[in-house]
Amino acid sequence: MLEGNVLYGQSGGPSSAINASALGVILEAMEHKDVIHKIYMMHHGIVGAINDDIIDVTDEDVAELKKLRHTSGAYFGNVRYKLLDWKDSEKDYRKILKTLKKYNIRYFFYNGGNDSMDTCNKISTYLQKVGYECRVMGIPKTIDNDLPITDHTPGYGTSAKFIANSMIDIDLDNASYPQGRVIVVEIMGRHAGWLAASSALANLQGHGPDLIYVPEIPFEMDKFYADVDKVYQKKKRCLVAVSEGIVDKNGSFIFQVGKKVDAFGHLRLGGVCQVLSTNVADALGVNSVALELSFLQRGACRIASKVDIEEGEGVGREAVKRAIEGVSDKMIAITRLSSKPYKIEYTLADLSAVANYENKLPRDMINEEGNNVTEKFIEYAAPLIDGELDDTFTSGLIDVPHLKNYRPL
Amino acid sequence: MLEGNVLYGQSGGPSSAINASALGVILEAMEHKDVIHKIYMMHHGIVGAINDDIIDVTDEDVAELKKLRHTSGAYFGNVRYKLLDWKDSEKDYRKILKTLKKYNIRYFFYNGGNDSMDTCNKISTYLQKVGYECRVMGIPKTIDNDLPITDHTPGYGTSAKFIANSMIDIDLDNASYPQGRVIVVEIMGRHAGWLAASSALANLQGHGPDLIYVPEIPFEMDKFYADVDKVYQKKKRCLVAVSEGIVDKNGSFIFQVGKKVDAFGHLRLGGVCQVLSTNVADALGVNSVALELSFLQRGACRIASKVDIEEGEGVGREAVKRAIEGVSDKMIAITRLSSKPYKIEYTLADLSAVANYENKLPRDMINEEGNNVTEKFIEYAAPLIDGELDDTFTSGLIDVPHLKNYRPL
C-alpha cells in the first residue's frame, strides 16, 4: 500500500464534465483515508505543479464540493502548456519533482485531452527515471470527443445535448416565420466533426439540421449551394450545422478561403457561419442568418447530460481506485458494452497510445453525400445526452460551489 | 352567454412562453364546451385571419397539446403585419370579418407585444362599428418586457433565466484561464434594457457581469474603456453585458457609429459586441472576445422558468375566462402583489393604453454610473426566473408536440 497524498490538475479547454471528474477524484480519495491523507489541486494544471501553486481541498465542505457536478469551466484553473521532453530540458521536471516531494504526492492525476495525456506520459517517464515512486493516471476530458481507444470522452455528452436542443429551439424559431430563412449554425471542432454531428440528434424530435458539414469531408461551396437549394425548395426553410474547421480539398480552412469581397471590394469578415450564410444568400437570393454557439456549447452545465456528468465523476473515481490498487501510466477509458440498453465499463488505456492522437468521425457515421450523419452515428450519440441532473438550480440559477480555497484566474 | 367559437393568433417575435399561452387558451376553452364549440388558430397571426388560413385544434390530443408548454417559437406561425386604420382602408377588415363569420368566431384572442395590441384594438373597434358581436382580448407576450401597465410580460422570465445562467457559465469559463480576458456579451433589446439587465442575476451566484450597458443610458466609448480598465486591474478579467441597441448621446446606434477602421483602412464589421470587444482590446491592450446570444435567448425552452411558463399559460386561460364573463377590448395584465414571497394576480388593461407604447427600464433600476443595475432591479427580476419544468425532456431532447394539424411556415 503506497501511502501519501493526491495531486490533481485540469488541462486544456474548459468543459462541462471536468469538474465532475475533479469531484470524483476528491470523493474517492476521501474514502481512502488510510492511504491518502491530503488532497491537493494544481492551480492551472501543470503550471501550478511547476510553480508550487497548489490548492488544498482536503477540508472543504462536501456539500459545497458536490456542486462541482454542475459547474462549468475548469474550477481549479486550466492551462495549455507543452512540456518539453526531459531529455531536452529538465528544468520544469525538476520543479515538478520538488513540488511532489514537498507535498509528499504519491498519486498524480491529470485531466484533459490528447496533449494532457502527453504531459502525463512525460511526467511518468521522468519520475521513473529519477526513481520517485508515484502513480500517474490520466483522466479523459474533451468536448471534441477526439481521443482514441475510449468510446467517448466526458464533456462531449453535455455539449452534444446543448447543441441538439439548441437546434430544436432554433428550428422552431425558423419554422414560426412566414418567410423562409436559411440559418447556418457554427459549432466547435477544428479537426473532428463529432460536435457538429451531434446536432443531428435534434432530428429525433423532427426539428434538426437539414445539412451537416464536418472537417472530415472536403467542403465544396457550389455543392453547398445545391444542397441548400434542394432543401429550401421543399421546406421553404433550411437549417445548416457546420464545424468551425471545415476545409476545402486542399485542406485550407473555409473561413479563410471561402470569403468573398463585398460591393466595396473589401474582404468580408467573420467566422465560417458568416461566410456560408452570406455566400448562400448571394447565390440563392434567400434570407440567411449566421449563429455561432461559441463558449455556450463548451460549458453547458445549465443543460447537463446526466449520463455524461456521472461518467465524468466515474472516470475520476476509477482513476483513484486503480491507482491505489497499483496501476500507473494509464488513462481511464470508457468501453461501451451495449447501446440499447446503454451500458459501459471503465477500462485502461496506455498513456502513450492516447497522447497526441486525434480520433476523427469515422466515414461510416457520415452519409454518402457527405452532408449529414448516418443512423450509426445516431445510435452511438443518443445515449450520451440522456437524463437530467436534479439539483443544478437554486432560485433559478446554477448553484455554484463556493470553496474556501477557490482562486479564480 | 355568447355561444360560438374561438380564434387565437400569435404575433411578433417568437418567445418561450407564447405557446404556453396558446395552450392556456385551448385548455380553458375546452373546459367551456357549453359556450365554445370549436377552437381555431390563425396560421401566422392576423394574416391567417385575412387569408382564411385557419388551423382547427379542437380535436387534437391533449397530451400532445400540453407539450406546447415547453415549446419554443410560435407554433402556429408568427407574423409582423401592420393593419392600416379601417378608416383609410377597409379591405383587410372585410376579409377578417368574412373569416369570423365563416367560422362563427365570437371569441378573438391575439397574443403579442405593443404592435399586436394595436392590431387587436383596431379589430375590436371595427367589429363594433359593423355590429358583429365578438369579444376581443389581448394576451401579452414579449421577451423584451417593454409593455406598460403589466408588471412584466410572459417570455421575459425564461429569456432572463437563459441569459443569467449563460453568464454564470461564461464567467466560469473566463475564470478558468491563466490569462485574463474581457468577454463582451451582446443581448437582445433595441430600445429597452430589461434583457441585458437580467444578466445581473448571475451575480447572485458570484459569477455575473461586471458591467452592463443598456439603451436607456447614452453610451460613451471612453467611459467604457475606463470602466473595463478599473475592473480588469482588480480581477484580471472582465465580463460585459450589452444591449444590442445602445446609443450615443445623439441617439445613434453604437454598432453603427462606434466602428473603427482596421489597419488596412477598412471599416470593421460585426454587431455591437464585436465593436466593443475590438475597440477595448485596442485601447487597453487586453485579450477580448465577443459573443452574441442571438436566437438562443428568445426561444429558450431548454432552460425555461417555471414561473414564466405558468404565467404564460395563466394569461391565456384568464383571457378566455374573462371573455366568457363578458369582458372585451382588454389585455390581461400581471399585477404583482409582493416579491417576497412572489405573488401576482391577473388584472385587465385597456388595449388602447398598451398599444404602441414602450416601457423602458426605469432610472432607479440602473445604478448612478449607468454601467450596472440596482438592488431594486434584482428584487424585481429574481422571482421571474424561478423554478424548472419537470417534463421538458425525453431521452435528453425537448419533447416537441406533434399535432395532427401542425403546419410550419
JSON list of N, CA and C in Angstrom, two decimals, chain A residues 44 72-74 77-78 161 165 169 173 175-178 181 201 205 235-236 266 295 298-299 302 386 388 393 395-398 400 402 409, chain B residues 44 72-74 77-78 161 165 169 173 175-178 181 201 205 235-236 266 295 298-299 302 385-386 388 393 395-398 400 402 409:
[
{"chain": "A", "resi": 44, "resn": "HIS", "atom": "N", "xyz": [-4.17, 25.91, -12.17]},
{"chain": "A", "resi": 44, "resn": "HIS", "atom": "CA", "xyz": [-3.80, 25.99, -13.59]},
{"chain": "A", "resi": 44, "resn": "HIS", "atom": "C", "xyz": [-2.89, 24.84, -14.02]},
{"chain": "A", "resi": 72, "resn": "SER", "atom": "N", "xyz": [-19.60, 24.57, -14.70]},
{"chain": "A", "resi": 72, "resn": "SER", "atom": "CA", "xyz": [-18.85, 24.67, -15.96]},
{"chain": "A", "resi": 72, "resn": "SER", "atom": "C", "xyz": [-17.45, 25.22, -15.71]},
{"chain": "A", "resi": 73, "resn": "GLY", "atom": "N", "xyz": [-16.68, 25.25, -16.77]},
{"chain": "A", "resi": 73, "resn": "GLY", "atom": "CA", "xyz": [-15.33, 25.79, -16.68]},
{"chain": "A", "resi": 73, "resn": "GLY", "atom": "C", "xyz": [-14.37, 24.77, -16.09]},
{"chain": "A", "resi": 74, "resn": "ALA", "atom": "N", "xyz": [-13.21, 25.24, -15.72]},
{"chain": "A", "resi": 74, "resn": "ALA", "atom": "CA", "xyz": [-12.24, 24.39, -15.03]},
{"chain": "A", "resi": 74, "resn": "ALA", "atom": "C", "xyz": [-12.02, 25.08, -13.69]},
{"chain": "A", "resi": 77, "resn": "GLY", "atom": "N", "xyz": [-8.67, 25.91, -12.42]},
{"chain": "A", "resi": 77, "resn": "GLY", "atom": "CA", "xyz": [-7.83, 26.64, -13.37]},
{"chain": "A", "resi": 77, "resn": "GLY", "atom": "C", "xyz": [-7.28, 25.71, -14.45]},
{"chain": "A", "resi": 78, "resn": "ASN", "atom": "N", "xyz": [-7.49, 26.10, -15.69]},
{"chain": "A", "resi": 78, "resn": "ASN", "atom": "CA", "xyz": [-6.95, 25.29, -16.78]},
{"chain": "A", "resi": 78, "resn": "ASN", "atom": "C", "xyz": [-5.64, 25.89, -17.27]},
{"chain": "A", "resi": 161, "resn": "LYS", "atom": "N", "xyz": [-25.67, 17.60, -26.00]},
{"chain": "A", "resi": 161, "resn": "LYS", "atom": "CA", "xyz": [-27.04, 17.85, -25.56]},
{"chain": "A", "resi": 161, "resn": "LYS", "atom": "C", "xyz": [-27.43, 19.32, -25.74]},
{"chain": "A", "resi": 165, "resn": "ASN", "atom": "N", "xyz": [-30.35, 20.37, -28.50]},
{"chain": "A", "resi": 165, "resn": "ASN", "atom": "CA", "xyz": [-31.55, 21.08, -28.03]},
{"chain": "A", "resi": 165, "resn": "ASN", "atom": "C", "xyz": [-31.60, 22.51, -28.53]},
{"chain": "A", "resi": 169, "resn": "ASP", "atom": "N", "xyz": [-34.71, 24.35, -30.68]},
{"chain": "A", "resi": 169, "resn": "ASP", "atom": "CA", "xyz": [-35.24, 25.70, -30.43]},
{"chain": "A", "resi": 169, "resn": "ASP", "atom": "C", "xyz": [-35.05, 26.60, -31.66]},
{"chain": "A", "resi": 173, "resn": "ASP", "atom": "N", "xyz": [-37.98, 28.26, -34.02]},
{"chain": "A", "resi": 173, "resn": "ASP", "atom": "CA", "xyz": [-37.98, 29.70, -34.32]},
{"chain": "A", "resi": 173, "resn": "ASP", "atom": "C", "xyz": [-38.10, 29.90, -35.83]},
{"chain": "A", "resi": 175, "resn": "ALA", "atom": "N", "xyz": [-39.21, 27.86, -38.09]},
{"chain": "A", "resi": 175, "resn": "ALA", "atom": "CA", "xyz": [-40.48, 27.36, -38.62]},
{"chain": "A", "resi": 175, "resn": "ALA", "atom": "C", "xyz": [-41.65, 28.28, -38.30]},
{"chain": "A", "resi": 176, "resn": "SER", "atom": "N", "xyz": [-41.44, 29.22, -37.37]},
{"chain": "A", "resi": 176, "resn": "SER", "atom": "CA", "xyz": [-42.50, 30.15, -36.97]},
{"chain": "A", "resi": 176, "resn": "SER", "atom": "C", "xyz": [-42.75, 31.23, -38.02]},
{"chain": "A", "resi": 177, "resn": "TYR", "atom": "N", "xyz": [-41.73, 31.52, -38.79]},
{"chain": "A", "resi": 177, "resn": "TYR", "atom": "CA", "xyz": [-41.78, 32.69, -39.67]},
{"chain": "A", "resi": 177, "resn": "TYR", "atom": "C", "xyz": [-42.58, 32.45, -40.94]},
{"chain": "A", "resi": 178, "resn": "PRO", "atom": "N", "xyz": [-43.28, 33.48, -41.40]},
{"chain": "A", "resi": 178, "resn": "PRO", "atom": "CA", "xyz": [-44.00, 33.34, -42.67]},
{"chain": "A", "resi": 178, "resn": "PRO", "atom": "C", "xyz": [-43.05, 33.37, -43.88]},
{"chain": "A", "resi": 181, "resn": "ARG", "atom": "N", "xyz": [-36.13, 31.21, -44.12]},
{"chain": "A", "resi": 181, "resn": "ARG", "atom": "CA", "xyz": [-34.76, 31.65, -43.84]},
{"chain": "A", "resi": 181, "resn": "ARG", "atom": "C", "xyz": [-33.83, 30.44, -43.85]},
{"chain": "A", "resi": 201, "resn": "LEU", "atom": "N", "xyz": [-29.00, 14.85, -33.60]},
{"chain": "A", "resi": 201, "resn": "LEU", "atom": "CA", "xyz": [-29.90, 14.23, -32.63]},
{"chain": "A", "resi": 201, "resn": "LEU", "atom": "C", "xyz": [-31.24, 14.97, -32.56]},
{"chain": "A", "resi": 205, "resn": "GLN", "atom": "N", "xyz": [-36.55, 14.59, -32.81]},
{"chain": "A", "resi": 205, "resn": "GLN", "atom": "CA", "xyz": [-37.77, 15.31, -32.45]},
{"chain": "A", "resi": 205, "resn": "GLN", "atom": "C", "xyz": [-38.35, 16.05, -33.66]},
{"chain": "A", "resi": 235, "resn": "LYS", "atom": "N", "xyz": [-38.86, 22.65, -48.28]},
{"chain": "A", "resi": 235, "resn": "LYS", "atom": "CA", "xyz": [-39.32, 23.05, -46.95]},
{"chain": "A", "resi": 235, "resn": "LYS", "atom": "C", "xyz": [-39.55, 24.54, -46.78]},
{"chain": "A", "resi": 236, "resn": "LYS", "atom": "N", "xyz": [-39.01, 25.34, -47.69]},
{"chain": "A", "resi": 236, "resn": "LYS", "atom": "CA", "xyz": [-39.04, 26.80, -47.59]},
{"chain": "A", "resi": 236, "resn": "LYS", "atom": "C", "xyz": [-38.26, 27.31, -46.38]},
{"chain": "A", "resi": 266, "resn": "HIS", "atom": "N", "xyz": [-14.08, 45.07, -50.30]},
{"chain": "A", "resi": 266, "resn": "HIS", "atom": "CA", "xyz": [-13.45, 44.68, -49.03]},
{"chain": "A", "resi": 266, "resn": "HIS", "atom": "C", "xyz": [-13.73, 43.20, -48.75]},
{"chain": "A", "resi": 295, "resn": "PHE", "atom": "N", "xyz": [-18.75, 29.89, -26.76]},
{"chain": "A", "resi": 295, "resn": "PHE", "atom": "CA", "xyz": [-18.49, 29.31, -25.43]},
{"chain": "A", "resi": 295, "resn": "PHE", "atom": "C", "xyz": [-19.70, 28.60, -24.85]},
{"chain": "A", "resi": 298, "resn": "ARG", "atom": "N", "xyz": [-19.49, 24.88, -24.68]},
{"chain": "A", "resi": 298, "resn": "ARG", "atom": "CA", "xyz": [-18.41, 24.12, -24.05]},
{"chain": "A", "resi": 298, "resn": "ARG", "atom": "C", "xyz": [-18.59, 24.01, -22.54]},
{"chain": "A", "resi": 299, "resn": "GLY", "atom": "N", "xyz": [-19.19, 25.02, -21.94]},
{"chain": "A", "resi": 299, "resn": "GLY", "atom": "CA", "xyz": [-19.56, 24.89, -20.54]},
{"chain": "A", "resi": 299, "resn": "GLY", "atom": "C", "xyz": [-21.06, 25.03, -20.49]},
{"chain": "A", "resi": 302, "resn": "ARG", "atom": "N", "xyz": [-25.91, 24.29, -17.53]},
{"chain": "A", "resi": 302, "resn": "ARG", "atom": "CA", "xyz": [-27.32, 24.61, -17.41]},
{"chain": "A", "resi": 302, "resn": "ARG", "atom": "C", "xyz": [-28.19, 23.57, -18.10]},
{"chain": "A", "resi": 386, "resn": "ASP", "atom": "N", "xyz": [-28.48, 11.56, -22.47]},
{"chain": "A", "resi": 386, "resn": "ASP", "atom": "CA", "xyz": [-29.71, 11.20, -21.73]},
{"chain": "A", "resi": 386, "resn": "ASP", "atom": "C", "xyz": [-29.66, 11.60, -20.25]},
{"chain": "A", "resi": 388, "resn": "GLU", "atom": "N", "xyz": [-31.32, 14.15, -16.88]},
{"chain": "A", "resi": 388, "resn": "GLU", "atom": "CA", "xyz": [-31.05, 15.49, -16.39]},
{"chain": "A", "resi": 388, "resn": "GLU", "atom": "C", "xyz": [-30.61, 15.40, -14.93]},
{"chain": "A", "resi": 393, "resn": "PHE", "atom": "N", "xyz": [-30.15, 23.83, -10.07]},
{"chain": "A", "resi": 393, "resn": "PHE", "atom": "CA", "xyz": [-30.59, 25.21, -9.87]},
{"chain": "A", "resi": 393, "resn": "PHE", "atom": "C", "xyz": [-31.06, 25.48, -8.44]},
{"chain": "A", "resi": 395, "resn": "SER", "atom": "N", "xyz": [-33.22, 28.81, -6.84]},
{"chain": "A", "resi": 395, "resn": "SER", "atom": "CA", "xyz": [-33.87, 30.07, -7.24]},
{"chain": "A", "resi": 395, "resn": "SER", "atom": "C", "xyz": [-33.61, 30.40, -8.70]},
{"chain": "A", "resi": 396, "resn": "GLY", "atom": "N", "xyz": [-33.61, 29.37, -9.54]},
{"chain": "A", "resi": 396, "resn": "GLY", "atom": "CA", "xyz": [-33.48, 29.58, -10.98]},
{"chain": "A", "resi": 396, "resn": "GLY", "atom": "C", "xyz": [-32.07, 29.79, -11.48]},
{"chain": "A", "resi": 397, "resn": "LEU", "atom": "N", "xyz": [-31.08, 29.74, -10.60]},
{"chain": "A", "resi": 397, "resn": "LEU", "atom": "CA", "xyz": [-29.69, 29.95, -11.01]},
{"chain": "A", "resi": 397, "resn": "LEU", "atom": "C", "xyz": [-28.84, 28.72, -10.69]},
{"chain": "A", "resi": 398, "resn": "ILE", "atom": "N", "xyz": [-27.85, 28.46, -11.56]},
{"chain": "A", "resi": 398, "resn": "ILE", "atom": "CA", "xyz": [-26.92, 27.36, -11.29]},
{"chain": "A", "resi": 398, "resn": "ILE", "atom": "C", "xyz": [-26.28, 27.60, -9.92]},
{"chain": "A", "resi": 400, "resn": "VAL", "atom": "N", "xyz": [-23.57, 27.45, -7.85]},
{"chain": "A", "resi": 400, "resn": "VAL", "atom": "CA", "xyz": [-22.11, 27.34, -7.99]},
{"chain": "A", "resi": 400, "resn": "VAL", "atom": "C", "xyz": [-21.47, 27.11, -6.62]},
{"chain": "A", "resi": 402, "resn": "HIS", "atom": "N", "xyz": [-18.91, 27.36, -3.55]},
{"chain": "A", "resi": 402, "resn": "HIS", "atom": "CA", "xyz": [-18.06, 28.40, -3.00]},
{"chain": "A", "resi": 402, "resn": "HIS", "atom": "C", "xyz": [-17.10, 27.73, -2.04]},
{"chain": "A", "resi": 409, "resn": "LEU", "atom": "N", "xyz": [-8.63, 32.60, -11.84]},
{"chain": "A", "resi": 409, "resn": "LEU", "atom": "CA", "xyz": [-7.51, 33.20, -12.59]},
{"chain": "A", "resi": 409, "resn": "LEU", "atom": "C", "xyz": [-6.20, 33.07, -11.88]},
{"chain": "B", "resi": 44, "resn": "HIS", "atom": "N", "xyz": [-50.08, 32.02, -38.83]},
{"chain": "B", "resi": 44, "resn": "HIS", "atom": "CA", "xyz": [-49.35, 33.28, -38.99]},
{"chain": "B", "resi": 44, "resn": "HIS", "atom": "C", "xyz": [-50.21, 34.49, -38.65]},
{"chain": "B", "resi": 72, "resn": "SER", "atom": "N", "xyz": [-40.49, 26.16, -27.86]},
{"chain": "B", "resi": 72, "resn": "SER", "atom": "CA", "xyz": [-40.08, 27.49, -28.30]},
{"chain": "B", "resi": 72, "resn": "SER", "atom": "C", "xyz": [-40.74, 27.85, -29.62]},
{"chain": "B", "resi": 73, "resn": "GLY", "atom": "N", "xyz": [-40.48, 29.09, -30.04]},
{"chain": "B", "resi": 73, "resn": "GLY", "atom": "CA", "xyz": [-41.01, 29.56, -31.32]},
{"chain": "B", "resi": 73, "resn": "GLY", "atom": "C", "xyz": [-42.47, 29.96, -31.19]},
{"chain": "B", "resi": 74, "resn": "ALA", "atom": "N", "xyz": [-43.12, 30.15, -32.31]},
{"chain": "B", "resi": 74, "resn": "ALA", "atom": "CA", "xyz": [-44.56, 30.43, -32.34]},
{"chain": "B", "resi": 74, "resn": "ALA", "atom": "C", "xyz": [-45.14, 29.26, -33.14]},
{"chain": "B", "resi": 77, "resn": "GLY", "atom": "N", "xyz": [-47.37, 29.80, -36.01]},
{"chain": "B", "resi": 77, "resn": "GLY", "atom": "CA", "xyz": [-46.86, 30.74, -37.01]},
{"chain": "B", "resi": 77, "resn": "GLY", "atom": "C", "xyz": [-46.98, 32.17, -36.53]},
{"chain": "B", "resi": 78, "resn": "ASN", "atom": "N", "xyz": [-45.89, 32.89, -36.56]},
{"chain": "B", "resi": 78, "resn": "ASN", "atom": "CA", "xyz": [-45.94, 34.31, -36.17]},
{"chain": "B", "resi": 78, "resn": "ASN", "atom": "C", "xyz": [-46.06, 35.18, -37.41]},
{"chain": "B", "resi": 161, "resn": "LYS", "atom": "N", "xyz": [-33.72, 33.99, -17.61]},
{"chain": "B", "resi": 161, "resn": "LYS", "atom": "CA", "xyz": [-33.08, 32.83, -16.97]},
{"chain": "B", "resi": 161, "resn": "LYS", "atom": "C", "xyz": [-31.97, 32.28, -17.84]},
{"chain": "B", "resi": 165, "resn": "ASN", "atom": "N", "xyz": [-28.04, 32.46, -16.54]},
{"chain": "B", "resi": 165, "resn": "ASN", "atom": "CA", "xyz": [-27.27, 31.22, -16.39]},
{"chain": "B", "resi": 165, "resn": "ASN", "atom": "C", "xyz": [-26.16, 31.10, -17.42]},
{"chain": "B", "resi": 169, "resn": "ASP", "atom": "N", "xyz": [-22.06, 30.46, -16.68]},
{"chain": "B", "resi": 169, "resn": "ASP", "atom": "CA", "xyz": [-21.20, 29.53, -17.40]},
{"chain": "B", "resi": 169, "resn": "ASP", "atom": "C", "xyz": [-20.04, 30.26, -18.10]},
{"chain": "B", "resi": 173, "resn": "ASP", "atom": "N", "xyz": [-16.03, 29.96, -17.31]},
{"chain": "B", "resi": 173, "resn": "ASP", "atom": "CA", "xyz": [-15.08, 29.71, -18.40]},
{"chain": "B", "resi": 173, "resn": "ASP", "atom": "C", "xyz": [-13.94, 30.73, -18.34]},
{"chain": "B", "resi": 175, "resn": "ALA", "atom": "N", "xyz": [-12.99, 32.58, -15.83]},
{"chain": "B", "resi": 175, "resn": "ALA", "atom": "CA", "xyz": [-12.21, 32.48, -14.59]},
{"chain": "B", "resi": 175, "resn": "ALA", "atom": "C", "xyz": [-11.26, 31.28, -14.61]},
{"chain": "B", "resi": 176, "resn": "SER", "atom": "N", "xyz": [-11.46, 30.36, -15.56]},
{"chain": "B", "resi": 176, "resn": "SER", "atom": "CA", "xyz": [-10.61, 29.16, -15.65]},
{"chain": "B", "resi": 176, "resn": "SER", "atom": "C", "xyz": [-9.24, 29.48, -16.22]},
{"chain": "B", "resi": 177, "resn": "TYR", "atom": "N", "xyz": [-9.18, 30.53, -17.02]},
{"chain": "B", "resi": 177, "resn": "TYR", "atom": "CA", "xyz": [-7.97, 30.78, -17.80]},
{"chain": "B", "resi": 177, "resn": "TYR", "atom": "C", "xyz": [-6.85, 31.41, -17.00]},
{"chain": "B", "resi": 178, "resn": "PRO", "atom": "N", "xyz": [-5.61, 31.03, -17.31]},
{"chain": "B", "resi": 178, "resn": "PRO", "atom": "CA", "xyz": [-4.48, 31.66, -16.64]},
{"chain": "B", "resi": 178, "resn": "PRO", "atom": "C", "xyz": [-4.24, 33.09, -17.14]},
{"chain": "B", "resi": 181, "resn": "ARG", "atom": "N", "xyz": [-9.14, 37.74, -19.77]},
{"chain": "B", "resi": 181, "resn": "ARG", "atom": "CA", "xyz": [-9.85, 38.11, -20.99]},
{"chain": "B", "resi": 181, "resn": "ARG", "atom": "C", "xyz": [-11.01, 39.04, -20.65]},
{"chain": "B", "resi": 201, "resn": "LEU", "atom": "N", "xyz": [-28.53, 39.01, -12.64]},
{"chain": "B", "resi": 201, "resn": "LEU", "atom": "CA", "xyz": [-28.97, 37.98, -11.69]},
{"chain": "B", "resi": 201, "resn": "LEU", "atom": "C", "xyz": [-27.87, 36.96, -11.44]},
{"chain": "B", "resi": 205, "resn": "GLN", "atom": "N", "xyz": [-24.93, 34.44, -7.77]},
{"chain": "B", "resi": 205, "resn": "GLN", "atom": "CA", "xyz": [-24.07, 33.26, -7.59]},
{"chain": "B", "resi": 205, "resn": "GLN", "atom": "C", "xyz": [-22.59, 33.63, -7.69]},
{"chain": "B", "resi": 235, "resn": "LYS", "atom": "N", "xyz": [-9.58, 42.42, -11.08]},
{"chain": "B", "resi": 235, "resn": "LYS", "atom": "CA", "xyz": [-9.93, 41.00, -11.20]},
{"chain": "B", "resi": 235, "resn": "LYS", "atom": "C", "xyz": [-9.12, 40.23, -12.22]},
{"chain": "B", "resi": 236, "resn": "LYS", "atom": "N", "xyz": [-8.43, 40.96, -13.08]},
{"chain": "B", "resi": 236, "resn": "LYS", "atom": "CA", "xyz": [-7.68, 40.35, -14.21]},
{"chain": "B", "resi": 236, "resn": "LYS", "atom": "C", "xyz": [-8.60, 39.68, -15.22]},
{"chain": "B", "resi": 266, "resn": "HIS", "atom": "N", "xyz": [-10.12, 49.54, -43.70]},
{"chain": "B", "resi": 266, "resn": "HIS", "atom": "CA", "xyz": [-11.48, 49.02, -43.91]},
{"chain": "B", "resi": 266, "resn": "HIS", "atom": "C", "xyz": [-12.30, 49.16, -42.65]},
{"chain": "B", "resi": 295, "resn": "PHE", "atom": "N", "xyz": [-30.54, 34.12, -31.36]},
{"chain": "B", "resi": 295, "resn": "PHE", "atom": "CA", "xyz": [-31.82, 33.41, -31.20]},
{"chain": "B", "resi": 295, "resn": "PHE", "atom": "C", "xyz": [-31.89, 32.55, -29.94]},
{"chain": "B", "resi": 298, "resn": "ARG", "atom": "N", "xyz": [-34.11, 33.80, -27.21]},
{"chain": "B", "resi": 298, "resn": "ARG", "atom": "CA", "xyz": [-35.51, 34.15, -27.38]},
{"chain": "B", "resi": 298, "resn": "ARG", "atom": "C", "xyz": [-36.42, 32.93, -27.34]},
{"chain": "B", "resi": 299, "resn": "GLY", "atom": "N", "xyz": [-35.93, 31.81, -27.78]},
{"chain": "B", "resi": 299, "resn": "GLY", "atom": "CA", "xyz": [-36.66, 30.57, -27.59]},
{"chain": "B", "resi": 299, "resn": "GLY", "atom": "C", "xyz": [-35.78, 29.68, -26.76]},
{"chain": "B", "resi": 302, "resn": "ARG", "atom": "N", "xyz": [-35.30, 25.06, -23.44]},
{"chain": "B", "resi": 302, "resn": "ARG", "atom": "CA", "xyz": [-34.39, 24.09, -22.81]},
{"chain": "B", "resi": 302, "resn": "ARG", "atom": "C", "xyz": [-34.05, 24.50, -21.38]},
{"chain": "B", "resi": 385, "resn": "ILE", "atom": "N", "xyz": [-37.45, 34.19, -12.71]},
{"chain": "B", "resi": 385, "resn": "ILE", "atom": "CA", "xyz": [-36.69, 33.09, -13.33]},
{"chain": "B", "resi": 385, "resn": "ILE", "atom": "C", "xyz": [-36.77, 31.81, -12.51]},
{"chain": "B", "resi": 386, "resn": "ASP", "atom": "N", "xyz": [-37.60, 31.82, -11.49]},
{"chain": "B", "resi": 386, "resn": "ASP", "atom": "CA", "xyz": [-37.56, 30.71, -10.53]},
{"chain": "B", "resi": 386, "resn": "ASP", "atom": "C", "xyz": [-38.30, 29.45, -11.00]},
{"chain": "B", "resi": 388, "resn": "GLU", "atom": "N", "xyz": [-38.11, 25.10, -12.25]},
{"chain": "B", "resi": 388, "resn": "GLU", "atom": "CA", "xyz": [-37.85, 24.39, -13.50]},
{"chain": "B", "resi": 388, "resn": "GLU", "atom": "C", "xyz": [-39.05, 23.52, -13.86]},
{"chain": "B", "resi": 393, "resn": "PHE", "atom": "N", "xyz": [-37.88, 17.17, -21.12]},
{"chain": "B", "resi": 393, "resn": "PHE", "atom": "CA", "xyz": [-37.01, 16.30, -21.92]},
{"chain": "B", "resi": 393, "resn": "PHE", "atom": "C", "xyz": [-37.49, 14.86, -21.98]},
{"chain": "B", "resi": 395, "resn": "SER", "atom": "N", "xyz": [-35.50, 11.35, -23.35]},
{"chain": "B", "resi": 395, "resn": "SER", "atom": "CA", "xyz": [-34.21, 10.86, -23.86]},
{"chain": "B", "resi": 395, "resn": "SER", "atom": "C", "xyz": [-33.25, 12.02, -24.13]},
{"chain": "B", "resi": 396, "resn": "GLY", "atom": "N", "xyz": [-33.29, 13.02, -23.27]},
{"chain": "B", "resi": 396, "resn": "GLY", "atom": "CA", "xyz": [-32.34, 14.12, -23.37]},
{"chain": "B", "resi": 396, "resn": "GLY", "atom": "C", "xyz": [-32.71, 15.20, -24.36]},
{"chain": "B", "resi": 397, "resn": "LEU", "atom": "N", "xyz": [-33.84, 15.05, -25.04]},
{"chain": "B", "resi": 397, "resn": "LEU", "atom": "CA", "xyz": [-34.26, 16.05, -26.04]},
{"chain": "B", "resi": 397, "resn": "LEU", "atom": "C", "xyz": [-35.59, 16.68, -25.67]},
{"chain": "B", "resi": 398, "resn": "ILE", "atom": "N", "xyz": [-35.75, 17.97, -26.00]},
{"chain": "B", "resi": 398, "resn": "ILE", "atom": "CA", "xyz": [-37.03, 18.64, -25.76]},
{"chain": "B", "resi": 398, "resn": "ILE", "atom": "C", "xyz": [-38.12, 17.85, -26.48]},
{"chain": "B", "resi": 400, "resn": "VAL", "atom": "N", "xyz": [-41.02, 17.74, -28.27]},
{"chain": "B", "resi": 400, "resn": "VAL", "atom": "CA", "xyz": [-41.82, 18.68, -29.09]},
{"chain": "B", "resi": 400, "resn": "VAL", "atom": "C", "xyz": [-43.16, 18.05, -29.45]},
{"chain": "B", "resi": 402, "resn": "HIS", "atom": "N", "xyz": [-46.41, 16.95, -31.53]},
{"chain": "B", "resi": 402, "resn": "HIS", "atom": "CA", "xyz": [-46.67, 16.64, -32.94]},
{"chain": "B", "resi": 402, "resn": "HIS", "atom": "C", "xyz": [-48.17, 16.63, -33.12]},
{"chain": "B", "resi": 409, "resn": "LEU", "atom": "N", "xyz": [-44.18, 27.13, -41.23]},
{"chain": "B", "resi": 409, "resn": "LEU", "atom": "CA", "xyz": [-44.01, 28.10, -42.33]},
{"chain": "B", "resi": 409, "resn": "LEU", "atom": "C", "xyz": [-45.28, 28.26, -43.15]}
]
